[in-house]
Amino acid sequence: MADQQLVTVTIDGTPVQVPKGTWLVEAAKQIKREIPVYCYHRKMGPAGLCRICLVEIEGVPKLQIACNTAVTDGMVVHTQSDKAADGRRAVLELYLVNHPLDCPICDKGGECDLQDYAMAYGQGYSRSIDPKVSKPKAIDLGPTIVLDEERCVVCQRCVRFDDMIVGERELVLKDRGVRNIIATANGEPYRHNFTGNVTELCPVGALTSKTYRFKSRPWDLRRTGTTCTQCPVGCQMHVDVRVGVVQRTMSVEDDDAISDGWLCDRGRYNVGFYDDPARVTQPMYKQDGRWIQISWDDALDLWATALRQACKADPKSVGVIGGGRLTNEEAFLLQHVFRATGVKNLDWRAGRQRQASPGRNGAKLEDLETANAIVLVGESPSERAPIMDLRVRKAAFQKGAKLIRIASAERAYPSPIPSQDVSSVAEAIKALPKDANRIAVVWDGCDAALVSTLLEKLPGAEILTYITGEQANARGAEAMGMLPFFGPGYSKVDGGLDGAGMLDALGDGRLAVLSIFGANPALHYPDAAAVKGAPFVVVSDLFMTETAKAATLVLPAKGGFEKTGTTTNLAGDVLPVNAAQSLESPPDALSDLEMIVALAEKLGVDLPVAEEVDATVLRHLANSPEDFTLGDERFARHPEVSKDPEVSKGSFRVVFQTRIFAGGGTSAHDARIAELRPLPEAAFSPEDAAKLGVSTGDYVDLAGLGKLGRPSTGALSRAAQDDTADDAVARDTVMHDLLVEVRPGMPNGTIALIDGLPDDPANVCGAGASVKVTNIRRASELLEPAGAPA
């Protein structure tokens, strides 16, 4: 603001200085004066459509709209004058002519701007004697949203959000005059990763969430501010609870630094699992192949006894995986307890990601908007960190940053978002703007060689680095020492096995006891060894995941809204995690911290007091490692997997892709979002599809699996579901009924599969795998011929 020219404006008798060009509606906020708006939104600017923000300006004969009037020096404004109130009364009378006035049954009742402004400025009666125009109600816009046309005031916030913020341009305004209607442009269901935001943007009850309709009034909700732990962005959110059940989550409007005021649909809608009947509610012990319920005392005794015996025999035969879905405090105590017993096999990694801390050059999320160029390496943030992806789109669409994707197998960005796909690092360097002095590199944490080559070849410019992770607190887990080669604060320690090494050691009997906290390697880890073959595996989770099914002892855990602590997002921000008020948890569920403390007591491990833990965690989080950057060799998997395996003729190299509603945990156990969960898909380039003779909508199976030259043991998930299955089954047809998508821009010779689908897990293909396409069923052949009997 120091470089901006300030002007003085007097609003309702109070002088205020604001930068020249500030909209009147924003200037009024400086003196806590709220001017009513419908179409205006701080993140989208003025539209000048609704006219409810009329104000009186001295020297101007007619009322002016505050949302689209910039202040000038010496301007005198009256927002509460009789003339302004008369103008708003006239506008409201028009809005209410055909409005159904159904506030008693409207989900927006109690937090509706139309209701509030009608009470503040409306005349309380209608002068119209004509019957109201009836319009359709409860229109199904898609899997998340319902539209009530009669309530819509056509402010177009939803349409502008889809255009300006997301760039998907699915929502449009159709027809004219009193028949104006919000609809999708192509008639297809309204569907992308950010649809729920339009229900918050809607100032009336026209757009409502299917998951919250008729559930509660706002005054019946108990609200808690916390951090979303569904992905590593760490969006701030409100959690609303009624009668012990999470009813909804809402964004925090002024959370500019993290979420920019938005939520993705996973963070907004995947909250129904807290009261799912499939939750693990009591410790479960597998005895003679059958699960039995046991008490916490018995569970802790079994766990501690197994650990003591294994550590006494050989501490190298004990391992622990977890931390990426825990709080910072839980991750710190986890490594503290196990290291105190002599265990060196620790890792948070249970999937394909190898690194979460960017090291030097790590930047904040807001810095993305200042970059001249953004280079995406590996998977983009679109599914791994959706709200971060909105900032990428904002930087490219609104700020003019050059967006470059290297060797991407993903769908292209929607057309308003300018982006360029290149096949190599050399082409990416060539595509950079000549005058780029701030370059952001966004990496998915998987292919270290690719990102290292890019960093080496980038021209002299300020580099901003980010790693989008598979688990929400992956960066915090690394800072807390949940790595075999780093202790707390990235201190160097004598290393043991990493996650890959531990899962390999399970397969050949070198690991006697493995404890897994909030991770599901059976569904996500390529080439995972058979967990069920280990003598003693303990899993802490909310549900009987694929990994839990293969375990010996399963402990009922609490979710993110049921516990308190801190988490660290991908940009290094330390954020609060608060237990939601009035939320009822299963009586025997414990937080991971409570489990670790109870285990420490059984093992006789001394723990620091809570205040000391908090101070120690913050001290370690404050350490900013400067001796590494993206792709550091210390984070390599052991054993490493070839990144460029030889692919035989007629086979395809597998590329794994994330979907925000995939997974075997909270997403798979939330009935309210069943329609949002993805189906198994196989994407091919147009050239490969032509050779195979397949088109979008066909179905195929896949055969042949495993890393070339090495039999895969990735049948873990299938084996976990069927104890009689063996690897021979998986070596033949490994994935069934995949819906074909012909995807322009995909590299030839590759097939893109969705990772983490419990019914058709892609990790059975193994790391560095190639597959063959079999059993092609064309959509035209699957359709019933016209006139066929039903």
PDB file of C-alpha atoms in Angstrom, residues 255-505:
ATOM      1  CA  ASP A 255      -8.526 -17.599   4.610  1.00  0.00           C
ATOM      2  CA  ASP A 256      -6.612 -15.867   1.825  1.00  0.00           C
ATOM      3  CA  ALA A 257      -3.206 -17.368   2.615  1.00  0.00           C
ATOM      4  CA  ILE A 258      -4.222 -21.036   2.395  1.00  0.00           C
ATOM      5  CA  SER A 259      -7.533 -21.769   0.673  1.00  0.00           C
ATOM      6  CA  ASP A 260      -8.215 -18.359  -0.876  1.00  0.00           C
ATOM      7  CA  GLY A 261     -11.706 -18.750   0.570  1.00  0.00           C
ATOM      8  CA  TRP A 262     -12.699 -21.933  -1.326  1.00  0.00           C
ATOM      9  CA  LEU A 263     -13.136 -25.635  -0.559  1.00  0.00           C
ATOM     10  CA  CYS A 264     -12.867 -28.616  -2.873  1.00  0.00           C
ATOM     11  CA  ASP A 265     -15.716 -31.121  -2.992  1.00  0.00           C
ATOM     12  CA  ARG A 266     -13.709 -33.765  -1.106  1.00  0.00           C
ATOM     13  CA  GLY A 267     -13.165 -31.433   1.822  1.00  0.00           C
ATOM     14  CA  ARG A 268     -16.760 -30.248   1.715  1.00  0.00           C
ATOM     15  CA  TYR A 269     -18.684 -33.465   1.159  1.00  0.00           C
ATOM     16  CA  ASN A 270     -16.595 -36.361   2.474  1.00  0.00           C
ATOM     17  CA  VAL A 271     -17.781 -35.985   6.084  1.00  0.00           C
ATOM     18  CA  GLY A 272     -20.454 -38.674   6.268  1.00  0.00           C
ATOM     19  CA  PHE A 273     -18.009 -41.393   7.287  1.00  0.00           C
ATOM     20  CA  TYR A 274     -17.896 -40.276  10.920  1.00  0.00           C
ATOM     21  CA  ASP A 275     -21.197 -41.992  11.663  1.00  0.00           C
ATOM     22  CA  ASP A 276     -20.847 -44.792   9.101  1.00  0.00           C
ATOM     23  CA  PRO A 277     -21.900 -48.144  10.606  1.00  0.00           C
ATOM     24  CA  ALA A 278     -18.800 -49.807   9.131  1.00  0.00           C
ATOM     25  CA  ARG A 279     -16.437 -47.925  11.463  1.00  0.00           C
ATOM     26  CA  VAL A 280     -14.166 -50.013  13.617  1.00  0.00           C
ATOM     27  CA  THR A 281     -15.522 -49.390  17.098  1.00  0.00           C
ATOM     28  CA  GLN A 282     -13.495 -51.809  19.204  1.00  0.00           C
ATOM     29  CA  PRO A 283     -10.047 -53.450  18.985  1.00  0.00           C
ATOM     30  CA  MET A 284     -10.189 -56.481  16.686  1.00  0.00           C
ATOM     31  CA  TYR A 285      -7.826 -59.452  16.936  1.00  0.00           C
ATOM     32  CA  LYS A 286      -7.469 -62.123  14.278  1.00  0.00           C
ATOM     33  CA  GLN A 287      -7.294 -65.586  15.818  1.00  0.00           C
ATOM     34  CA  ASP A 288      -7.238 -68.723  13.671  1.00  0.00           C
ATOM     35  CA  GLY A 289      -8.337 -66.644  10.714  1.00  0.00           C
ATOM     36  CA  ARG A 290     -11.364 -65.189  12.506  1.00  0.00           C
ATOM     37  CA  TRP A 291     -11.846 -61.714  13.931  1.00  0.00           C
ATOM     38  CA  ILE A 292     -12.768 -61.383  17.591  1.00  0.00           C
ATOM     39  CA  GLN A 293     -13.465 -58.236  19.604  1.00  0.00           C
ATOM     40  CA  ILE A 294     -11.118 -57.642  22.517  1.00  0.00           C
ATOM     41  CA  SER A 295     -10.660 -54.962  25.146  1.00  0.00           C
ATOM     42  CA  TRP A 296      -8.127 -52.153  24.917  1.00  0.00           C
ATOM     43  CA  ASP A 297      -6.124 -53.660  27.784  1.00  0.00           C
ATOM     44  CA  ASP A 298      -5.830 -56.959  25.944  1.00  0.00           C
ATOM     45  CA  ALA A 299      -4.988 -55.222  22.672  1.00  0.00           C
ATOM     46  CA  LEU A 300      -2.223 -53.155  24.246  1.00  0.00           C
ATOM     47  CA  ASP A 301      -0.828 -56.201  26.046  1.00  0.00           C
ATOM     48  CA  LEU A 302      -0.711 -58.188  22.797  1.00  0.00           C
ATOM     49  CA  TRP A 303       0.928 -55.306  20.951  1.00  0.00           C
ATOM     50  CA  ALA A 304       3.485 -54.506  23.649  1.00  0.00           C
ATOM     51  CA  THR A 305       4.363 -58.177  24.161  1.00  0.00           C
ATOM     52  CA  ALA A 306       4.956 -58.707  20.445  1.00  0.00           C
ATOM     53  CA  LEU A 307       7.142 -55.594  20.286  1.00  0.00           C
ATOM     54  CA  ARG A 308       9.161 -56.499  23.380  1.00  0.00           C
ATOM     55  CA  GLN A 309       9.857 -60.007  22.153  1.00  0.00           C
ATOM     56  CA  ALA A 310      10.782 -58.888  18.653  1.00  0.00           C
ATOM     57  CA  CYS A 311      13.022 -56.049  19.857  1.00  0.00           C
ATOM     58  CA  LYS A 312      14.744 -58.379  22.307  1.00  0.00           C
ATOM     59  CA  ALA A 313      15.447 -60.852  19.511  1.00  0.00           C
ATOM     60  CA  ASP A 314      16.421 -58.255  16.897  1.00  0.00           C
ATOM     61  CA  PRO A 315      15.242 -54.616  16.712  1.00  0.00           C
ATOM     62  CA  LYS A 316      15.776 -54.803  12.958  1.00  0.00           C
ATOM     63  CA  SER A 317      12.763 -57.105  12.765  1.00  0.00           C
ATOM     64  CA  VAL A 318      10.413 -54.332  13.918  1.00  0.00           C
ATOM     65  CA  GLY A 319       9.067 -51.482  11.814  1.00  0.00           C
ATOM     66  CA  VAL A 320       6.506 -48.705  11.882  1.00  0.00           C
ATOM     67  CA  ILE A 321       4.790 -46.927   8.996  1.00  0.00           C
ATOM     68  CA  GLY A 322       2.684 -43.821   9.494  1.00  0.00           C
ATOM     69  CA  GLY A 323       2.633 -40.147  10.262  1.00  0.00           C
ATOM     70  CA  GLY A 324       1.348 -38.675   7.011  1.00  0.00           C
ATOM     71  CA  ARG A 325      -2.246 -38.750   8.260  1.00  0.00           C
ATOM     72  CA  LEU A 326      -1.438 -38.065  11.900  1.00  0.00           C
ATOM     73  CA  THR A 327      -0.991 -34.729  13.631  1.00  0.00           C
ATOM     74  CA  ASN A 328       2.493 -33.325  14.147  1.00  0.00           C
ATOM     75  CA  GLU A 329       2.314 -34.238  17.836  1.00  0.00           C
ATOM     76  CA  GLU A 330       1.271 -37.816  17.082  1.00  0.00           C
ATOM     77  CA  ALA A 331       4.032 -38.243  14.498  1.00  0.00           C
ATOM     78  CA  PHE A 332       6.631 -36.888  16.934  1.00  0.00           C
ATOM     79  CA  LEU A 333       5.585 -39.238  19.731  1.00  0.00           C
ATOM     80  CA  LEU A 334       5.339 -42.159  17.318  1.00  0.00           C
ATOM     81  CA  GLN A 335       8.989 -41.917  16.299  1.00  0.00           C
ATOM     82  CA  HIS A 336       9.986 -41.096  19.899  1.00  0.00           C
ATOM     83  CA  VAL A 337       8.459 -44.268  21.321  1.00  0.00           C
ATOM     84  CA  PHE A 338       9.765 -46.612  18.633  1.00  0.00           C
ATOM     85  CA  ARG A 339      13.252 -45.099  18.517  1.00  0.00           C
ATOM     86  CA  ALA A 340      13.363 -45.378  22.328  1.00  0.00           C
ATOM     87  CA  THR A 341      12.881 -49.140  21.959  1.00  0.00           C
ATOM     88  CA  GLY A 342      15.754 -49.361  19.471  1.00  0.00           C
ATOM     89  CA  VAL A 343      13.671 -49.477  16.288  1.00  0.00           C
ATOM     90  CA  LYS A 344      15.251 -47.807  13.259  1.00  0.00           C
ATOM     91  CA  ASN A 345      12.800 -48.929  10.589  1.00  0.00           C
ATOM     92  CA  LEU A 346      10.490 -45.904  10.415  1.00  0.00           C
ATOM     93  CA  ASP A 347       8.773 -44.249   7.487  1.00  0.00           C
ATOM     94  CA  TRP A 348       5.589 -42.358   6.726  1.00  0.00           C
ATOM     95  CA  ARG A 349       5.631 -43.367   3.042  1.00  0.00           C
ATOM     96  CA  ALA A 350       3.131 -46.009   2.017  1.00  0.00           C
ATOM     97  CA  GLY A 351       2.481 -45.195  -1.637  1.00  0.00           C
ATOM     98  CA  ARG A 352       4.342 -43.891  -4.652  1.00  0.00           C
ATOM     99  CA  GLN A 353       5.500 -40.581  -3.207  1.00  0.00           C
ATOM    100  CA  ARG A 354       9.117 -40.485  -2.026  1.00  0.00           C
ATOM    101  CA  GLN A 355       9.586 -36.902  -0.765  1.00  0.00           C
ATOM    102  CA  ALA A 356       7.327 -34.276   0.851  1.00  0.00           C
ATOM    103  CA  SER A 357       9.693 -31.575   2.151  1.00  0.00           C
ATOM    104  CA  PRO A 358      10.869 -29.198  -0.574  1.00  0.00           C
ATOM    105  CA  GLY A 359      13.949 -28.081   1.368  1.00  0.00           C
ATOM    106  CA  ARG A 360      15.494 -24.831   0.177  1.00  0.00           C
ATOM    107  CA  ASN A 361      13.340 -22.736  -2.173  1.00  0.00           C
ATOM    108  CA  GLY A 362      10.138 -23.987  -0.563  1.00  0.00           C
ATOM    109  CA  ALA A 363       7.506 -21.274  -0.986  1.00  0.00           C
ATOM    110  CA  LYS A 364       4.102 -20.237   0.289  1.00  0.00           C
ATOM    111  CA  LEU A 365       0.894 -20.865  -1.609  1.00  0.00           C
ATOM    112  CA  GLU A 366       0.279 -17.164  -2.222  1.00  0.00           C
ATOM    113  CA  ASP A 367       3.678 -16.915  -3.923  1.00  0.00           C
ATOM    114  CA  LEU A 368       2.342 -19.031  -6.802  1.00  0.00           C
ATOM    115  CA  GLU A 369       0.377 -16.020  -8.007  1.00  0.00           C
ATOM    116  CA  THR A 370       3.563 -13.986  -8.406  1.00  0.00           C
ATOM    117  CA  ALA A 371       5.377 -16.509 -10.626  1.00  0.00           C
ATOM    118  CA  ASN A 372       6.029 -15.737 -14.280  1.00  0.00           C
ATOM    119  CA  ALA A 373       5.977 -19.424 -15.110  1.00  0.00           C
ATOM    120  CA  ILE A 374       4.700 -22.593 -13.409  1.00  0.00           C
ATOM    121  CA  VAL A 375       6.135 -25.962 -14.397  1.00  0.00           C
ATOM    122  CA  LEU A 376       4.182 -29.058 -13.360  1.00  0.00           C
ATOM    123  CA  VAL A 377       6.262 -32.230 -12.999  1.00  0.00           C
ATOM    124  CA  GLY A 378       4.403 -35.520 -12.612  1.00  0.00           C
ATOM    125  CA  GLU A 379       0.776 -35.375 -11.545  1.00  0.00           C
ATOM    126  CA  SER A 380      -0.631 -31.878 -11.389  1.00  0.00           C
ATOM    127  CA  PRO A 381      -2.269 -30.590  -8.171  1.00  0.00           C
ATOM    128  CA  SER A 382      -5.718 -30.900  -9.782  1.00  0.00           C
ATOM    129  CA  GLU A 383      -6.526 -34.138  -7.916  1.00  0.00           C
ATOM    130  CA  ARG A 384      -3.791 -34.273  -5.249  1.00  0.00           C
ATOM    131  CA  ALA A 385      -4.240 -30.727  -3.927  1.00  0.00           C
ATOM    132  CA  PRO A 386      -7.331 -29.281  -5.646  1.00  0.00           C
ATOM    133  CA  ILE A 387      -7.430 -25.889  -3.947  1.00  0.00           C
ATOM    134  CA  MET A 388      -3.775 -25.360  -4.840  1.00  0.00           C
ATOM    135  CA  ASP A 389      -4.796 -26.107  -8.406  1.00  0.00           C
ATOM    136  CA  LEU A 390      -7.208 -23.159  -8.238  1.00  0.00           C
ATOM    137  CA  ARG A 391      -4.210 -20.934  -7.500  1.00  0.00           C
ATOM    138  CA  VAL A 392      -2.357 -22.432 -10.464  1.00  0.00           C
ATOM    139  CA  ARG A 393      -5.365 -21.665 -12.657  1.00  0.00           C
ATOM    140  CA  LYS A 394      -5.606 -18.171 -11.185  1.00  0.00           C
ATOM    141  CA  ALA A 395      -1.935 -17.495 -11.871  1.00  0.00           C
ATOM    142  CA  ALA A 396      -2.277 -18.665 -15.483  1.00  0.00           C
ATOM    143  CA  PHE A 397      -5.718 -17.230 -16.240  1.00  0.00           C
ATOM    144  CA  GLN A 398      -5.747 -13.976 -14.315  1.00  0.00           C
ATOM    145  CA  LYS A 399      -2.083 -13.188 -13.616  1.00  0.00           C
ATOM    146  CA  GLY A 400      -0.558 -14.209 -16.950  1.00  0.00           C
ATOM    147  CA  ALA A 401       1.843 -16.918 -15.727  1.00  0.00           C
ATOM    148  CA  LYS A 402       3.013 -19.423 -18.338  1.00  0.00           C
ATOM    149  CA  LEU A 403       1.726 -22.888 -17.338  1.00  0.00           C
ATOM    150  CA  ILE A 404       3.792 -25.832 -18.592  1.00  0.00           C
ATOM    151  CA  ARG A 405       3.196 -29.563 -18.003  1.00  0.00           C
ATOM    152  CA  ILE A 406       5.952 -32.103 -18.631  1.00  0.00           C
ATOM    153  CA  ALA A 407       5.030 -35.521 -20.063  1.00  0.00           C
ATOM    154  CA  SER A 408       1.558 -35.287 -18.612  1.00  0.00           C
ATOM    155  CA  ALA A 409      -0.955 -38.093 -19.107  1.00  0.00           C
ATOM    156  CA  GLU A 410      -3.785 -36.052 -17.581  1.00  0.00           C
ATOM    157  CA  ARG A 411      -6.723 -34.391 -19.211  1.00  0.00           C
ATOM    158  CA  ALA A 412      -6.007 -30.929 -20.537  1.00  0.00           C
ATOM    159  CA  TYR A 413      -6.922 -27.859 -18.494  1.00  0.00           C
ATOM    160  CA  PRO A 414     -10.245 -26.325 -19.593  1.00  0.00           C
ATOM    161  CA  SER A 415      -9.870 -23.992 -22.511  1.00  0.00           C
ATOM    162  CA  PRO A 416      -9.865 -20.652 -20.657  1.00  0.00           C
ATOM    163  CA  ILE A 417      -6.772 -21.787 -18.726  1.00  0.00           C
ATOM    164  CA  PRO A 418      -3.759 -21.271 -20.998  1.00  0.00           C
ATOM    165  CA  SER A 419      -1.339 -24.203 -20.687  1.00  0.00           C
ATOM    166  CA  GLN A 420       1.270 -25.959 -22.769  1.00  0.00           C
ATOM    167  CA  ASP A 421       2.126 -29.659 -22.729  1.00  0.00           C
ATOM    168  CA  VAL A 422       5.701 -30.667 -23.509  1.00  0.00           C
ATOM    169  CA  SER A 423       7.292 -34.092 -23.627  1.00  0.00           C
ATOM    170  CA  SER A 424      10.698 -33.389 -22.064  1.00  0.00           C
ATOM    171  CA  VAL A 425      12.653 -31.120 -19.761  1.00  0.00           C
ATOM    172  CA  ALA A 426      14.440 -29.623 -22.752  1.00  0.00           C
ATOM    173  CA  GLU A 427      11.129 -28.617 -24.308  1.00  0.00           C
ATOM    174  CA  ALA A 428       9.967 -27.162 -20.980  1.00  0.00           C
ATOM    175  CA  ILE A 429      13.082 -24.983 -20.745  1.00  0.00           C
ATOM    176  CA  LYS A 430      12.515 -23.844 -24.306  1.00  0.00           C
ATOM    177  CA  ALA A 431       8.887 -22.965 -23.538  1.00  0.00           C
ATOM    178  CA  LEU A 432       9.747 -20.699 -20.603  1.00  0.00           C
ATOM    179  CA  PRO A 433       9.243 -16.973 -21.168  1.00  0.00           C
ATOM    180  CA  LYS A 434      12.531 -15.250 -21.910  1.00  0.00           C
ATOM    181  CA  ASP A 435      12.015 -12.722 -19.138  1.00  0.00           C
ATOM    182  CA  ALA A 436      10.837 -15.176 -16.469  1.00  0.00           C
ATOM    183  CA  ASN A 437      12.458 -14.192 -13.172  1.00  0.00           C
ATOM    184  CA  ARG A 438      10.216 -16.202 -10.798  1.00  0.00           C
ATOM    185  CA  ILE A 439       9.623 -19.807 -11.776  1.00  0.00           C
ATOM    186  CA  ALA A 440       7.472 -22.151  -9.694  1.00  0.00           C
ATOM    187  CA  VAL A 441       8.106 -25.898  -9.874  1.00  0.00           C
ATOM    188  CA  VAL A 442       5.246 -28.076  -8.636  1.00  0.00           C
ATOM    189  CA  TRP A 443       6.257 -31.733  -8.256  1.00  0.00           C
ATOM    190  CA  ASP A 444       4.242 -34.764  -7.210  1.00  0.00           C
ATOM    191  CA  GLY A 445       7.163 -36.175  -5.218  1.00  0.00           C
ATOM    192  CA  CYS A 446       7.608 -39.315  -7.351  1.00  0.00           C
ATOM    193  CA  ASP A 447      10.080 -39.083 -10.264  1.00  0.00           C
ATOM    194  CA  ALA A 448      13.221 -37.643  -8.685  1.00  0.00           C
ATOM    195  CA  ALA A 449      15.378 -37.875 -11.806  1.00  0.00           C
ATOM    196  CA  LEU A 450      12.930 -35.813 -13.860  1.00  0.00           C
ATOM    197  CA  VAL A 451      12.609 -32.978 -11.348  1.00  0.00           C
ATOM    198  CA  SER A 452      16.358 -32.959 -10.614  1.00  0.00           C
ATOM    199  CA  THR A 453      17.124 -32.602 -14.316  1.00  0.00           C
ATOM    200  CA  LEU A 454      14.658 -29.745 -14.561  1.00  0.00           C
ATOM    201  CA  LEU A 455      16.161 -27.861 -11.608  1.00  0.00           C
ATOM    202  CA  GLU A 456      19.655 -28.265 -13.053  1.00  0.00           C
ATOM    203  CA  LYS A 457      18.638 -26.781 -16.379  1.00  0.00           C
ATOM    204  CA  LEU A 458      16.430 -23.908 -15.221  1.00  0.00           C
ATOM    205  CA  PRO A 459      17.835 -20.515 -16.144  1.00  0.00           C
ATOM    206  CA  GLY A 460      18.984 -18.038 -13.514  1.00  0.00           C
ATOM    207  CA  ALA A 461      15.763 -17.013 -11.811  1.00  0.00           C
ATOM    208  CA  GLU A 462      14.155 -17.158  -8.411  1.00  0.00           C
ATOM    209  CA  ILE A 463      12.863 -20.698  -7.975  1.00  0.00           C
ATOM    210  CA  LEU A 464       9.758 -21.519  -5.912  1.00  0.00           C
ATOM    211  CA  THR A 465       9.280 -25.199  -5.130  1.00  0.00           C
ATOM    212  CA  TYR A 466       6.254 -27.203  -4.001  1.00  0.00           C
ATOM    213  CA  ILE A 467       5.509 -30.896  -3.473  1.00  0.00           C
ATOM    214  CA  THR A 468       1.914 -32.076  -3.626  1.00  0.00           C
ATOM    215  CA  GLY A 469       1.595 -35.160  -1.468  1.00  0.00           C
ATOM    216  CA  GLU A 470      -0.462 -38.283  -1.103  1.00  0.00           C
ATOM    217  CA  GLN A 471      -1.061 -37.652   2.611  1.00  0.00           C
ATOM    218  CA  ALA A 472      -2.145 -34.463   4.350  1.00  0.00           C
ATOM    219  CA  ASN A 473       0.647 -34.151   6.903  1.00  0.00           C
ATOM    220  CA  ALA A 474       3.453 -35.780   4.938  1.00  0.00           C
ATOM    221  CA  ARG A 475       5.685 -32.717   5.325  1.00  0.00           C
ATOM    222  CA  GLY A 476       4.985 -32.589   9.044  1.00  0.00           C
ATOM    223  CA  ALA A 477       5.791 -36.288   9.413  1.00  0.00           C
ATOM    224  CA  GLU A 478       9.171 -35.724   7.772  1.00  0.00           C
ATOM    225  CA  ALA A 479       9.891 -32.759  10.032  1.00  0.00           C
ATOM    226  CA  MET A 480       8.955 -34.902  13.041  1.00  0.00           C
ATOM    227  CA  GLY A 481      11.455 -37.594  12.063  1.00  0.00           C
ATOM    228  CA  MET A 482       9.241 -40.253  10.487  1.00  0.00           C
ATOM    229  CA  LEU A 483      11.968 -41.113   8.005  1.00  0.00           C
ATOM    230  CA  PRO A 484      14.680 -43.749   8.426  1.00  0.00           C
ATOM    231  CA  PHE A 485      17.465 -41.243   7.743  1.00  0.00           C
ATOM    232  CA  PHE A 486      16.075 -38.106   9.453  1.00  0.00           C
ATOM    233  CA  GLY A 487      15.181 -37.594  13.088  1.00  0.00           C
ATOM    234  CA  PRO A 488      13.074 -34.685  14.374  1.00  0.00           C
ATOM    235  CA  GLY A 489      14.002 -31.378  12.759  1.00  0.00           C
ATOM    236  CA  TYR A 490      15.692 -33.211   9.856  1.00  0.00           C
ATOM    237  CA  SER A 491      18.565 -34.258  12.122  1.00  0.00           C
ATOM    238  CA  LYS A 492      20.740 -37.043  10.773  1.00  0.00           C
ATOM    239  CA  VAL A 493      20.279 -40.476  12.352  1.00  0.00           C
ATOM    240  CA  ASP A 494      21.470 -44.004  11.690  1.00  0.00           C
ATOM    241  CA  GLY A 495      19.063 -45.310   9.128  1.00  0.00           C
ATOM    242  CA  GLY A 496      17.005 -48.473   9.008  1.00  0.00           C
ATOM    243  CA  LEU A 497      14.602 -49.730   6.378  1.00  0.00           C
ATOM    244  CA  ASP A 498      12.284 -47.330   4.601  1.00  0.00           C
ATOM    245  CA  GLY A 499       8.665 -48.122   3.754  1.00  0.00           C
ATOM    246  CA  ALA A 500       9.628 -50.014   0.620  1.00  0.00           C
ATOM    247  CA  GLY A 501      12.249 -51.987   2.490  1.00  0.00           C
ATOM    248  CA  MET A 502       9.840 -52.876   5.294  1.00  0.00           C
ATOM    249  CA  LEU A 503       7.148 -54.068   2.896  1.00  0.00           C
ATOM    250  CA  ASP A 504       9.742 -56.097   1.014  1.00  0.00           C
ATOM    251  CA  ALA A 505      11.051 -57.520   4.302  1.00  0.00           C
TER     252      ALA A 505
END
